[in-house]
Amino acid sequence: FSNVYVEQSISLEKQLNIIQVADLVLPDKETSFEEYTTMELLSVAMLIVISTFALDFIHTDRSIFKIVDLDEAWSFLQVAQGKTLSMKLVRAGRAMNAGVYFVTQNTDDLLDEKLKNNLGLKFAFRSTDLN
């Protein structure tokens, strides 16, 4: 898992933290929690850890504008835990002077009305969907 030597680590004190996660095996939205495989459980746990860091980051100095960018947000938003954490990020972001960017290829990934109603800005490139 690790050679115990960490060259660089994430920190709430740093101006830029990039957490790149590959190969998460997130369950489909139709999969019940009881049906999660071990890999899906571990992936959801990792999602929660990363989101907790993002929430802590958002809650730092309110005088500094912060950005949390969720690339491939569709994978995050299809899991119940991801949806819940997304709402927490958006609401905390609005209160704590932070922007949460959901980057996805399909506007259908953002169909949750509660989430859409809390988004301040929307950018769409080459989309024919009016919603």
PDB file of C-alpha atoms in Angstrom:
ATOM      1  CA  PHE A   1       0.000   0.000   0.000  1.00  0.00           C
ATOM      2  CA  SER A   2       2.813   2.405   0.814  1.00  0.00           C
ATOM      3  CA  ASN A   3       6.541   2.458   1.292  1.00  0.00           C
ATOM      4  CA  VAL A   4       5.917   4.596   4.413  1.00  0.00           C
ATOM      5  CA  TYR A   5       7.844   7.508   2.881  1.00  0.00           C
ATOM      6  CA  VAL A   6       5.552  10.384   1.895  1.00  0.00           C
ATOM      7  CA  GLU A   7       7.175  12.988  -0.309  1.00  0.00           C
ATOM      8  CA  GLN A   8       4.282  15.432  -0.289  1.00  0.00           C
ATOM      9  CA  SER A   9       1.117  15.367   1.722  1.00  0.00           C
ATOM     10  CA  ILE A  10      -2.171  17.198   1.567  1.00  0.00           C
ATOM     11  CA  SER A  11      -2.697  19.979   4.057  1.00  0.00           C
ATOM     12  CA  LEU A  12      -5.373  22.510   4.871  1.00  0.00           C
ATOM     13  CA  GLU A  13      -2.536  25.041   5.113  1.00  0.00           C
ATOM     14  CA  LYS A  14      -1.493  24.652   1.468  1.00  0.00           C
ATOM     15  CA  GLN A  15      -3.056  26.835  -1.207  1.00  0.00           C
ATOM     16  CA  LEU A  16      -3.369  23.967  -3.659  1.00  0.00           C
ATOM     17  CA  ASN A  17      -4.122  20.324  -2.954  1.00  0.00           C
ATOM     18  CA  ILE A  18      -4.729  17.877  -5.755  1.00  0.00           C
ATOM     19  CA  ILE A  19      -6.174  14.542  -4.782  1.00  0.00           C
ATOM     20  CA  GLN A  20      -6.202  12.264  -7.774  1.00  0.00           C
ATOM     21  CA  VAL A  21      -8.019   9.004  -7.274  1.00  0.00           C
ATOM     22  CA  ALA A  22      -8.105   6.317  -9.917  1.00  0.00           C
ATOM     23  CA  ASP A  23      -9.855   2.991 -10.137  1.00  0.00           C
ATOM     24  CA  LEU A  24     -12.562   3.558  -7.542  1.00  0.00           C
ATOM     25  CA  VAL A  25     -15.234   0.922  -7.986  1.00  0.00           C
ATOM     26  CA  LEU A  26     -18.383   2.823  -7.064  1.00  0.00           C
ATOM     27  CA  PRO A  27     -21.682   0.940  -7.087  1.00  0.00           C
ATOM     28  CA  ASP A  28     -24.479   1.693  -9.533  1.00  0.00           C
ATOM     29  CA  LYS A  29     -27.269   3.828  -8.116  1.00  0.00           C
ATOM     30  CA  GLU A  30     -29.638   0.843  -8.249  1.00  0.00           C
ATOM     31  CA  THR A  31     -27.366  -1.270  -6.019  1.00  0.00           C
ATOM     32  CA  SER A  32     -28.539  -1.458  -2.406  1.00  0.00           C
ATOM     33  CA  PHE A  33     -25.986  -1.028   0.364  1.00  0.00           C
ATOM     34  CA  GLU A  34     -26.385  -4.677   1.367  1.00  0.00           C
ATOM     35  CA  GLU A  35     -25.316  -5.724  -2.140  1.00  0.00           C
ATOM     36  CA  TYR A  36     -22.075  -3.694  -2.217  1.00  0.00           C
ATOM     37  CA  THR A  37     -18.973  -5.742  -2.948  1.00  0.00           C
ATOM     38  CA  THR A  38     -15.869  -5.343  -0.798  1.00  0.00           C
ATOM     39  CA  MET A  39     -14.300  -3.111  -3.481  1.00  0.00           C
ATOM     40  CA  GLU A  40     -17.438  -0.954  -3.619  1.00  0.00           C
ATOM     41  CA  LEU A  41     -17.465  -0.605   0.184  1.00  0.00           C
ATOM     42  CA  LEU A  42     -13.797   0.399   0.193  1.00  0.00           C
ATOM     43  CA  SER A  43     -14.349   2.855  -2.671  1.00  0.00           C
ATOM     44  CA  VAL A  44     -17.298   4.500  -0.894  1.00  0.00           C
ATOM     45  CA  ALA A  45     -15.195   4.709   2.281  1.00  0.00           C
ATOM     46  CA  MET A  46     -12.428   6.449   0.296  1.00  0.00           C
ATOM     47  CA  LEU A  47     -15.029   8.813  -1.181  1.00  0.00           C
ATOM     48  CA  ILE A  48     -16.138   9.751   2.340  1.00  0.00           C
ATOM     49  CA  VAL A  49     -12.552  10.379   3.497  1.00  0.00           C
ATOM     50  CA  ILE A  50     -11.812  12.624   0.511  1.00  0.00           C
ATOM     51  CA  SER A  51     -15.095  14.498   0.954  1.00  0.00           C
ATOM     52  CA  THR A  52     -14.357  15.054   4.635  1.00  0.00           C
ATOM     53  CA  PHE A  53     -11.044  16.665   3.673  1.00  0.00           C
ATOM     54  CA  ALA A  54     -12.892  18.835   1.124  1.00  0.00           C
ATOM     55  CA  LEU A  55     -15.404  19.907   3.791  1.00  0.00           C
ATOM     56  CA  ASP A  56     -12.598  20.750   6.212  1.00  0.00           C
ATOM     57  CA  PHE A  57     -10.894  22.712   3.418  1.00  0.00           C
ATOM     58  CA  ILE A  58     -14.078  24.691   2.712  1.00  0.00           C
ATOM     59  CA  HIS A  59     -14.423  25.551   6.407  1.00  0.00           C
ATOM     60  CA  THR A  60     -11.016  27.256   6.563  1.00  0.00           C
ATOM     61  CA  ASP A  61     -10.554  31.043   6.481  1.00  0.00           C
ATOM     62  CA  ARG A  62     -13.778  32.571   5.128  1.00  0.00           C
ATOM     63  CA  SER A  63     -11.904  35.617   3.789  1.00  0.00           C
ATOM     64  CA  ILE A  64     -10.181  33.416   1.173  1.00  0.00           C
ATOM     65  CA  PHE A  65     -12.176  32.093  -1.789  1.00  0.00           C
ATOM     66  CA  LYS A  66     -11.669  28.347  -2.131  1.00  0.00           C
ATOM     67  CA  ILE A  67     -12.496  25.915  -4.942  1.00  0.00           C
ATOM     68  CA  VAL A  68     -13.352  22.227  -4.788  1.00  0.00           C
ATOM     69  CA  ASP A  69     -13.384  20.740  -8.282  1.00  0.00           C
ATOM     70  CA  LEU A  70     -15.055  17.352  -8.716  1.00  0.00           C
ATOM     71  CA  ASP A  71     -14.066  16.022 -12.114  1.00  0.00           C
ATOM     72  CA  GLU A  72     -16.134  13.109 -13.437  1.00  0.00           C
ATOM     73  CA  ALA A  73     -18.828  14.141 -10.949  1.00  0.00           C
ATOM     74  CA  TRP A  74     -21.297  11.642 -12.407  1.00  0.00           C
ATOM     75  CA  SER A  75     -19.503   8.818 -10.576  1.00  0.00           C
ATOM     76  CA  PHE A  76     -19.648  10.738  -7.303  1.00  0.00           C
ATOM     77  CA  LEU A  77     -23.313  11.715  -7.744  1.00  0.00           C
ATOM     78  CA  GLN A  78     -24.637   8.243  -8.588  1.00  0.00           C
ATOM     79  CA  VAL A  79     -23.862   6.941  -5.081  1.00  0.00           C
ATOM     80  CA  ALA A  80     -26.175   7.883  -2.187  1.00  0.00           C
ATOM     81  CA  GLN A  81     -23.220   8.876  -0.013  1.00  0.00           C
ATOM     82  CA  GLY A  82     -21.813  10.995  -2.841  1.00  0.00           C
ATOM     83  CA  LYS A  83     -25.110  12.855  -3.268  1.00  0.00           C
ATOM     84  CA  THR A  84     -25.296  13.580   0.458  1.00  0.00           C
ATOM     85  CA  LEU A  85     -21.711  14.795   0.578  1.00  0.00           C
ATOM     86  CA  SER A  86     -22.250  16.899  -2.563  1.00  0.00           C
ATOM     87  CA  MET A  87     -25.108  18.740  -0.884  1.00  0.00           C
ATOM     88  CA  LYS A  88     -22.967  19.335   2.197  1.00  0.00           C
ATOM     89  CA  LEU A  89     -20.138  20.671   0.027  1.00  0.00           C
ATOM     90  CA  VAL A  90     -22.428  23.013  -1.923  1.00  0.00           C
ATOM     91  CA  ARG A  91     -24.189  24.368   1.157  1.00  0.00           C
ATOM     92  CA  ALA A  92     -20.968  24.791   3.123  1.00  0.00           C
ATOM     93  CA  GLY A  93     -19.361  26.374   0.076  1.00  0.00           C
ATOM     94  CA  ARG A  94     -22.049  29.005  -0.200  1.00  0.00           C
ATOM     95  CA  ALA A  95     -21.677  29.866   3.479  1.00  0.00           C
ATOM     96  CA  MET A  96     -17.870  29.738   3.628  1.00  0.00           C
ATOM     97  CA  ASN A  97     -16.876  31.598   0.430  1.00  0.00           C
ATOM     98  CA  ALA A  98     -16.053  28.559  -1.662  1.00  0.00           C
ATOM     99  CA  GLY A  99     -17.041  27.279  -5.068  1.00  0.00           C
ATOM    100  CA  VAL A 100     -17.813  23.628  -5.726  1.00  0.00           C
ATOM    101  CA  TYR A 101     -17.425  22.712  -9.384  1.00  0.00           C
ATOM    102  CA  PHE A 102     -19.176  19.600 -10.669  1.00  0.00           C
ATOM    103  CA  VAL A 103     -17.523  18.659 -13.954  1.00  0.00           C
ATOM    104  CA  THR A 104     -19.514  16.161 -15.990  1.00  0.00           C
ATOM    105  CA  GLN A 105     -20.374  15.455 -19.610  1.00  0.00           C
ATOM    106  CA  ASN A 106     -24.129  15.092 -19.183  1.00  0.00           C
ATOM    107  CA  THR A 107     -26.578  17.542 -17.618  1.00  0.00           C
ATOM    108  CA  ASP A 108     -28.723  14.580 -16.537  1.00  0.00           C
ATOM    109  CA  ASP A 109     -26.077  13.872 -13.904  1.00  0.00           C
ATOM    110  CA  LEU A 110     -27.321  16.977 -12.061  1.00  0.00           C
ATOM    111  CA  LEU A 111     -31.049  16.197 -12.059  1.00  0.00           C
ATOM    112  CA  ASP A 112     -31.516  16.419  -8.288  1.00  0.00           C
ATOM    113  CA  GLU A 113     -33.613  19.590  -7.797  1.00  0.00           C
ATOM    114  CA  LYS A 114     -32.183  20.326  -4.348  1.00  0.00           C
ATOM    115  CA  LEU A 115     -28.670  20.243  -5.760  1.00  0.00           C
ATOM    116  CA  LYS A 116     -29.581  22.304  -8.848  1.00  0.00           C
ATOM    117  CA  ASN A 117     -31.303  24.931  -6.696  1.00  0.00           C
ATOM    118  CA  ASN A 118     -28.096  25.433  -4.714  1.00  0.00           C
ATOM    119  CA  LEU A 119     -25.832  25.885  -7.732  1.00  0.00           C
ATOM    120  CA  GLY A 120     -24.945  29.529  -8.249  1.00  0.00           C
ATOM    121  CA  LEU A 121     -23.502  29.292 -11.752  1.00  0.00           C
ATOM    122  CA  LYS A 122     -23.951  26.801 -14.544  1.00  0.00           C
ATOM    123  CA  PHE A 123     -21.732  26.475 -17.590  1.00  0.00           C
ATOM    124  CA  ALA A 124     -22.759  24.239 -20.462  1.00  0.00           C
ATOM    125  CA  PHE A 125     -20.806  23.743 -23.639  1.00  0.00           C
ATOM    126  CA  ARG A 126     -22.486  22.241 -26.706  1.00  0.00           C
ATOM    127  CA  SER A 127     -25.601  21.138 -24.868  1.00  0.00           C
ATOM    128  CA  THR A 128     -29.102  21.142 -26.308  1.00  0.00           C
ATOM    129  CA  ASP A 129     -30.731  20.495 -22.908  1.00  0.00           C
ATOM    130  CA  LEU A 130     -32.508  23.636 -21.645  1.00  0.00           C
ATOM    131  CA  ASN A 131     -32.595  22.461 -18.002  1.00  0.00           C
TER     132      ASN A 131
END
